[in-house]
Coordinates of C-alpha atoms in Angstrom, one line a residue:
M1105 CA -3.1 -17.2 23.4
M1106 CA -2.9 -20.9 22.4
N1107 CA -3.1 -23.9 24.6
M1108 CA 0.4 -25.5 24.0
R1109 CA -1.1 -29.1 23.6
S1110 CA -3.4 -28.1 20.7
S1111 CA -2.8 -26.4 17.3
P1112 CA -3.3 -22.7 17.1
A1113 CA -6.7 -21.4 15.3
I1114 CA -5.4 -18.7 12.7
S1115 CA -7.6 -16.6 11.2
V1116 CA -6.4 -15.0 7.8
V1117 CA -7.2 -11.5 6.9
M1118 CA -6.9 -10.6 3.0
P1119 CA -7.9 -7.2 1.9
L1120 CA -9.0 -7.1 -1.6
Y1121 CA -9.3 -4.1 -4.0
N1122 CA -9.2 -4.7 -8.0
K1123 CA -7.0 -7.8 -7.7
A1124 CA -8.9 -10.2 -9.7
R1125 CA -5.9 -11.3 -11.7
Y1126 CA -4.1 -12.7 -8.6
V1127 CA -6.5 -13.1 -5.9
E1128 CA -7.3 -17.1 -6.9
Q1129 CA -3.5 -17.5 -6.6
A1130 CA -3.6 -16.1 -3.0
I1131 CA -6.5 -17.9 -1.9
A1132 CA -5.2 -21.3 -3.2
S1133 CA -2.1 -20.5 -1.1
V1134 CA -4.0 -20.4 2.1
L1135 CA -6.5 -23.1 1.9
S1136 CA -4.5 -25.8 -0.1
G1137 CA -3.2 -28.5 2.7
N1138 CA -3.4 -26.0 5.4
A1139 CA -6.0 -27.5 8.2
L1140 CA -4.5 -25.0 10.6
V1141 CA -6.2 -22.2 8.9
H1142 CA -9.3 -21.5 10.9
E1143 CA -10.9 -19.0 8.3
L1144 CA -10.2 -17.0 5.5
I1145 CA -11.9 -13.4 5.7
V1146 CA -11.7 -11.6 2.5
V1147 CA -12.7 -8.1 3.0
D1148 CA -13.6 -6.4 -0.5
D1149 CA -12.8 -2.8 -0.2
G1150 CA -15.3 -1.7 -2.8
S1151 CA -13.8 -3.6 -6.0
T1152 CA -14.8 -2.5 -9.5
D1153 CA -13.4 -5.8 -11.1
E1154 CA -14.7 -9.5 -10.6
G1155 CA -12.4 -10.3 -7.6
P1156 CA -15.4 -10.6 -5.4
Q1157 CA -17.1 -13.0 -7.6
L1158 CA -14.0 -15.0 -7.9
V1159 CA -13.9 -15.2 -4.1
A1160 CA -17.4 -16.3 -3.7
A1161 CA -17.1 -19.1 -6.2
V1162 CA -14.5 -20.8 -4.2
D1163 CA -16.1 -23.7 -2.5
D1164 CA -14.8 -23.9 1.0
P1165 CA -16.7 -23.2 4.3
R1166 CA -13.7 -21.4 5.7
I1167 CA -14.0 -18.4 3.5
R1168 CA -16.0 -15.5 4.6
L1169 CA -16.7 -12.7 1.9
I1170 CA -17.1 -9.0 3.6
R1171 CA -18.0 -6.1 1.5
Q1172 CA -17.5 -2.7 2.4
R1173 CA -17.3 0.8 0.6
N1174 CA -13.7 1.8 -0.5
Q1175 CA -12.0 3.1 2.6
G1176 CA -8.2 1.9 2.0
V1177 CA -6.5 -1.2 2.8
S1178 CA -5.9 -0.4 6.5
A1179 CA -9.7 -0.1 7.1
A1180 CA -10.2 -3.4 5.3
R1181 CA -7.6 -5.1 7.5
N1182 CA -9.2 -3.6 10.7
H1183 CA -12.4 -4.8 9.7
G1184 CA -11.1 -8.3 9.1
I1185 CA -9.5 -8.0 12.5
R1186 CA -12.7 -7.3 14.1
E1187 CA -14.4 -10.2 12.2
A1188 CA -12.0 -12.8 13.0
T1189 CA -12.7 -15.5 15.6
G1190 CA -9.3 -17.3 15.7
D1191 CA -6.8 -16.9 18.4
Y1192 CA -4.2 -15.6 15.8
I1193 CA -4.3 -13.4 12.8
A1194 CA -2.4 -13.8 9.6
F1195 CA -2.4 -11.3 6.9
L1196 CA -2.1 -11.8 3.1
D1197 CA -2.6 -9.3 0.5
A1198 CA -4.5 -10.5 -2.4
D1199 CA -1.6 -10.1 -5.1
D1200 CA 1.1 -12.1 -2.6
Y1201 CA 1.2 -15.7 -1.8
W1202 CA 2.2 -18.3 0.8
M1203 CA 4.5 -21.2 -0.2
P1204 CA 3.7 -24.7 1.4
G1205 CA 4.5 -24.9 4.8
Y1206 CA 4.3 -21.5 5.8
I1207 CA 1.4 -22.0 8.5
Q1208 CA 3.0 -25.0 9.8
E1209 CA 6.1 -22.9 10.5
I1210 CA 4.1 -20.2 12.2
A1211 CA 2.4 -22.8 14.2
A1212 CA 5.8 -24.0 15.3
L1213 CA 7.0 -20.7 16.1
I1214 CA 3.9 -20.0 18.4
R1215 CA 4.8 -23.3 20.2
A1216 CA 8.5 -22.4 20.6
Y1217 CA 7.9 -18.9 21.7
P1218 CA 4.4 -18.7 23.2
D1219 CA 5.4 -15.2 24.8
C1220 CA 5.9 -13.3 21.6
G1221 CA 3.6 -10.8 20.1
M1222 CA 4.5 -11.5 16.4
F1223 CA 5.6 -14.8 14.5
A1224 CA 7.1 -14.0 11.1
T1225 CA 9.2 -15.4 8.2
R1226 CA 11.8 -14.4 5.8
Y1227 CA 10.2 -13.8 2.4
V1228 CA 11.1 -13.6 -1.5
L1229 CA 10.3 -10.9 -3.8
F1230 CA 8.8 -11.8 -7.3
D1231 CA 7.7 -9.7 -10.3
E1232 CA 5.5 -9.9 -13.3
E1233 CA 8.2 -11.5 -15.5
G1234 CA 8.8 -14.5 -13.1
H1235 CA 12.0 -13.0 -11.5
T1236 CA 12.6 -13.9 -8.0
E1237 CA 14.9 -12.7 -4.9
L1238 CA 15.4 -13.6 -1.7
A1239 CA 14.9 -10.6 0.7
P1240 CA 18.0 -9.6 2.4
V1241 CA 18.2 -10.3 6.2
R1242 CA 21.1 -8.1 7.4
A1243 CA 21.0 -8.0 11.1
L1244 CA 19.9 -11.7 12.3
K1245 CA 21.5 -14.8 12.6
S1246 CA 21.3 -16.9 9.5
S1247 CA 22.7 -19.8 11.5
Q1248 CA 19.8 -19.9 13.7
P1249 CA 16.5 -21.3 11.7
Q1250 CA 14.4 -20.0 14.3
Q1251 CA 15.1 -17.2 17.0
R1252 CA 13.3 -15.0 19.6
I1253 CA 14.2 -11.1 18.7
T1254 CA 14.4 -9.1 21.9
R1255 CA 15.9 -6.0 20.2
F1256 CA 13.8 -5.6 17.3
F1257 CA 14.3 -1.9 16.4
E1258 CA 18.3 -2.5 16.3
A1259 CA 17.7 -5.2 13.6
W1260 CA 15.0 -3.4 11.9
A1261 CA 17.1 -0.3 11.6
K1262 CA 19.3 -2.5 9.0
G1263 CA 16.7 -3.6 6.9
N1264 CA 13.1 -4.9 7.1
F1265 CA 13.2 -8.7 7.6
F1266 CA 9.6 -9.4 7.2
F1267 CA 6.5 -7.7 5.4
T1268 CA 2.6 -7.7 5.9
S1269 CA 2.1 -11.1 4.2
S1270 CA 4.5 -12.9 6.4
V1271 CA 3.6 -12.1 10.0
V1272 CA 1.0 -13.3 12.3
V1273 CA -0.4 -11.6 15.4
P1274 CA -2.0 -12.8 18.5
R1275 CA -5.7 -11.4 18.1
S1276 CA -6.0 -10.2 21.9
I1277 CA -2.8 -7.7 21.3
F1278 CA -4.9 -5.7 19.0
F1279 CA -7.8 -5.2 21.4
D1280 CA -5.8 -5.5 24.7
H1281 CA -3.4 -2.4 23.6
G1282 CA -5.8 -0.6 21.0
I1283 CA -3.5 -1.3 18.1
F1284 CA -4.9 -1.1 14.9
F1285 CA -3.8 -0.2 11.3
P1286 CA -3.8 3.9 11.0
E1287 CA -6.6 4.5 8.5
K1288 CA -6.4 7.1 5.7
E1289 CA -2.6 6.7 5.3
N1290 CA -0.8 5.1 2.4
L1291 CA 3.0 4.9 3.5
G1292 CA 4.2 2.7 6.3
E1293 CA 0.9 2.1 7.9
D1294 CA 1.9 -1.5 8.5
Q1295 CA 5.0 -0.6 10.3
D1296 CA 3.0 1.4 12.4
V1297 CA 1.4 -1.7 13.8
W1298 CA 4.8 -3.8 14.0
F1299 CA 6.6 -0.9 15.8
R1300 CA 3.9 -0.6 18.5
I1301 CA 3.8 -4.4 19.2
A1302 CA 7.6 -4.7 19.2
E1303 CA 7.8 -2.0 21.8
L1304 CA 5.8 -4.5 24.0
Y1305 CA 6.6 -8.0 23.0
P1306 CA 9.6 -10.1 21.5
V1307 CA 9.3 -11.2 18.2
A1308 CA 9.6 -14.9 16.7
Y1309 CA 11.2 -15.2 13.5
S1310 CA 11.9 -18.1 11.0
M1311 CA 14.8 -17.6 8.4
Q1312 CA 12.7 -19.9 6.1
P1313 CA 11.5 -17.7 3.2
L1314 CA 7.8 -19.0 2.8
A1315 CA 6.0 -15.9 1.9
A1316 CA 6.2 -14.1 -1.6
Y1317 CA 5.8 -10.3 -2.1
R1318 CA 4.9 -9.1 -5.4
T1319 CA 6.8 -6.2 -6.8
G1320 CA 6.0 -3.8 -9.5
S1321 CA 2.3 -3.1 -8.9
F1322 CA 3.0 0.0 -6.5
P1323 CA 5.9 1.8 -5.4
S1324 CA 7.9 0.0 -2.5
L1325 CA 8.0 1.8 0.8
S1326 CA 11.7 2.0 0.3
K1327 CA 11.3 3.8 -3.0
S1328 CA 8.5 6.1 -2.0
D1329 CA 8.8 9.5 -1.5
S1330 CA 7.5 10.8 1.5
G1331 CA 7.4 14.5 0.4
N1332 CA 9.0 17.2 2.6
E1333 CA 8.5 15.6 6.2
L1334 CA 8.8 12.1 7.9
P1335 CA 6.0 9.9 7.2
P1336 CA 3.5 9.8 10.0
F1337 CA 4.2 6.4 11.4
V1338 CA 7.8 7.5 11.9
S1339 CA 6.7 11.0 13.4
R1340 CA 4.6 9.0 16.0
L1341 CA 7.6 6.8 16.9
K1342 CA 9.7 9.8 17.3
K1343 CA 7.1 11.3 19.8
R1344 CA 6.8 8.3 21.6
F1345 CA 10.6 8.5 21.7
D1346 CA 10.5 12.1 22.9
D1347 CA 7.7 11.6 25.6
N1348 CA 9.8 8.7 27.1
R1349 CA 7.2 6.0 26.1
I1350 CA 9.5 3.6 24.6
P1351 CA 11.1 0.8 26.8
L1352 CA 14.5 1.7 27.9
Q1353 CA 15.7 -1.6 26.0
H1354 CA 14.4 -0.2 22.6
R1355 CA 15.3 3.6 22.8
R1356 CA 19.0 2.6 21.3
G1357 CA 17.3 0.9 18.4
V1358 CA 14.5 3.3 17.9
S1359 CA 17.0 6.1 17.7
Q1360 CA 18.8 4.4 14.8
V1361 CA 15.4 3.7 13.0
L1362 CA 14.6 7.1 13.4
G1363 CA 18.1 8.1 12.2
T1364 CA 17.9 6.0 9.1
H1365 CA 14.6 7.4 8.1
Q1366 CA 15.8 11.2 8.7
L1367 CA 18.7 10.4 6.4
N1368 CA 16.5 8.8 3.8
L1369 CA 14.8 12.1 3.9
A1370 CA 17.8 14.2 3.7
S1371 CA 18.8 12.1 0.5
A1372 CA 15.5 13.1 -1.0
F1373 CA 16.2 16.7 -0.5
L1374 CA 19.5 16.2 -2.1
R1375 CA 17.9 15.0 -5.0
R1376 CA 15.8 17.9 -5.2
N1377 CA 18.7 20.3 -4.3
G1378 CA 17.1 21.4 -1.1
S1379 CA 20.5 21.9 0.9
R1380 CA 19.0 24.0 3.6
H1381 CA 16.8 21.1 4.9
T1382 CA 19.4 18.7 4.1
V1383 CA 21.9 20.4 6.6
S1384 CA 19.1 20.6 9.6
L1385 CA 18.3 16.8 9.0
L1386 CA 21.9 15.6 8.7
F1387 CA 22.7 17.5 12.2
D1388 CA 19.8 16.0 13.8
R1389 CA 20.3 14.3 17.2
F1390 CA 19.3 11.0 15.7
S1391 CA 21.0 11.3 12.2
I1392 CA 24.6 12.0 13.9
Q1393 CA 24.4 8.6 15.4
T1394 CA 24.9 6.8 11.8
P1395 CA 28.2 8.5 10.8
R1396 CA 29.0 6.4 7.9
F1397 CA 25.9 7.2 6.2
W1398 CA 26.1 10.7 7.3
L1399 CA 29.5 11.4 6.0
K1400 CA 28.6 9.7 2.5
I1401 CA 25.4 12.3 2.0
F1402 CA 27.4 15.3 3.6
L1403 CA 30.4 14.8 0.8
L1404 CA 27.5 14.1 -1.7
S1405 CA 26.2 17.5 -1.2
F1406 CA 29.4 19.3 -2.5
L1407 CA 29.3 17.2 -5.9
P1408 CA 27.7 18.9 -9.0
K1409 CA 24.2 18.0 -9.4
P1410 CA 24.3 15.9 -12.4
I1411 CA 27.0 13.6 -10.5
R1412 CA 25.3 13.7 -7.3
L1413 CA 21.9 12.4 -9.0
R1414 CA 23.7 9.5 -10.8
L1415 CA 25.2 8.4 -7.4
L1416 CA 22.1 8.8 -5.5
E1417 CA 20.3 6.8 -8.0
K1418 CA 22.3 3.9 -7.2
H1419 CA 21.5 3.6 -3.5

């Protein structure tokens, strides 16, 4: 952890795979005027475009370019974590960027809430056409510019309020608790890490939107189809809940998160007309804790399929 009389040493881990079009903007957002950045570790995950060459051409001693064969974004992040020498690790995907003041705000959070396990800010969404949208924050107090979140899961159940490129974690947490990004998974692998940390530590949060998330390149987590079962990161959370490994103060919030994910899966089954699976999910012990959404889904199941699909597309 940081000596409160000094500035935090922040390592930035940036996985790179065929993002030559965007990586220079991402790097500039990290290094420009950010004396608090201890190092920028770019992990090239087997890119086939000119992205690694663009990184190598940047003249800044804080940049370290590491190459590996293609293993996926989680393996790249884990590689960067193990190579990092700073006390704190920030993450930035190569097609996202930080706004001026991001690192300074994170440093302020670290000084104000040194006992926290994550330090995060609000963010904006943007696309290739230049449209931007402020990410909604439904469960936190907007009147508090900075806040310490002790009931993370109850807030998260109402909607994500940060993403991978807007969060910083003390390096020691990864190694002290063996928490790393699950490899060979492509849905919610980052949330697996946030959940495991939030079970152990409070979260420091700033309402300032200082990171930017690019949409449109890949399906977002909220709109991805997880198939016929819960995603692995949700299944692991459910197992920890069933095994009584979730701390008592988080059990209510975790049950709400699990209920939300199961209702989303029920909605997906309805789109495919899988009524038998839908009913079993709706009557699950987690789903019934969210009665308004449950009732809406249940009533939708009685509508003709064309009408049902049109309504589901709006949610």
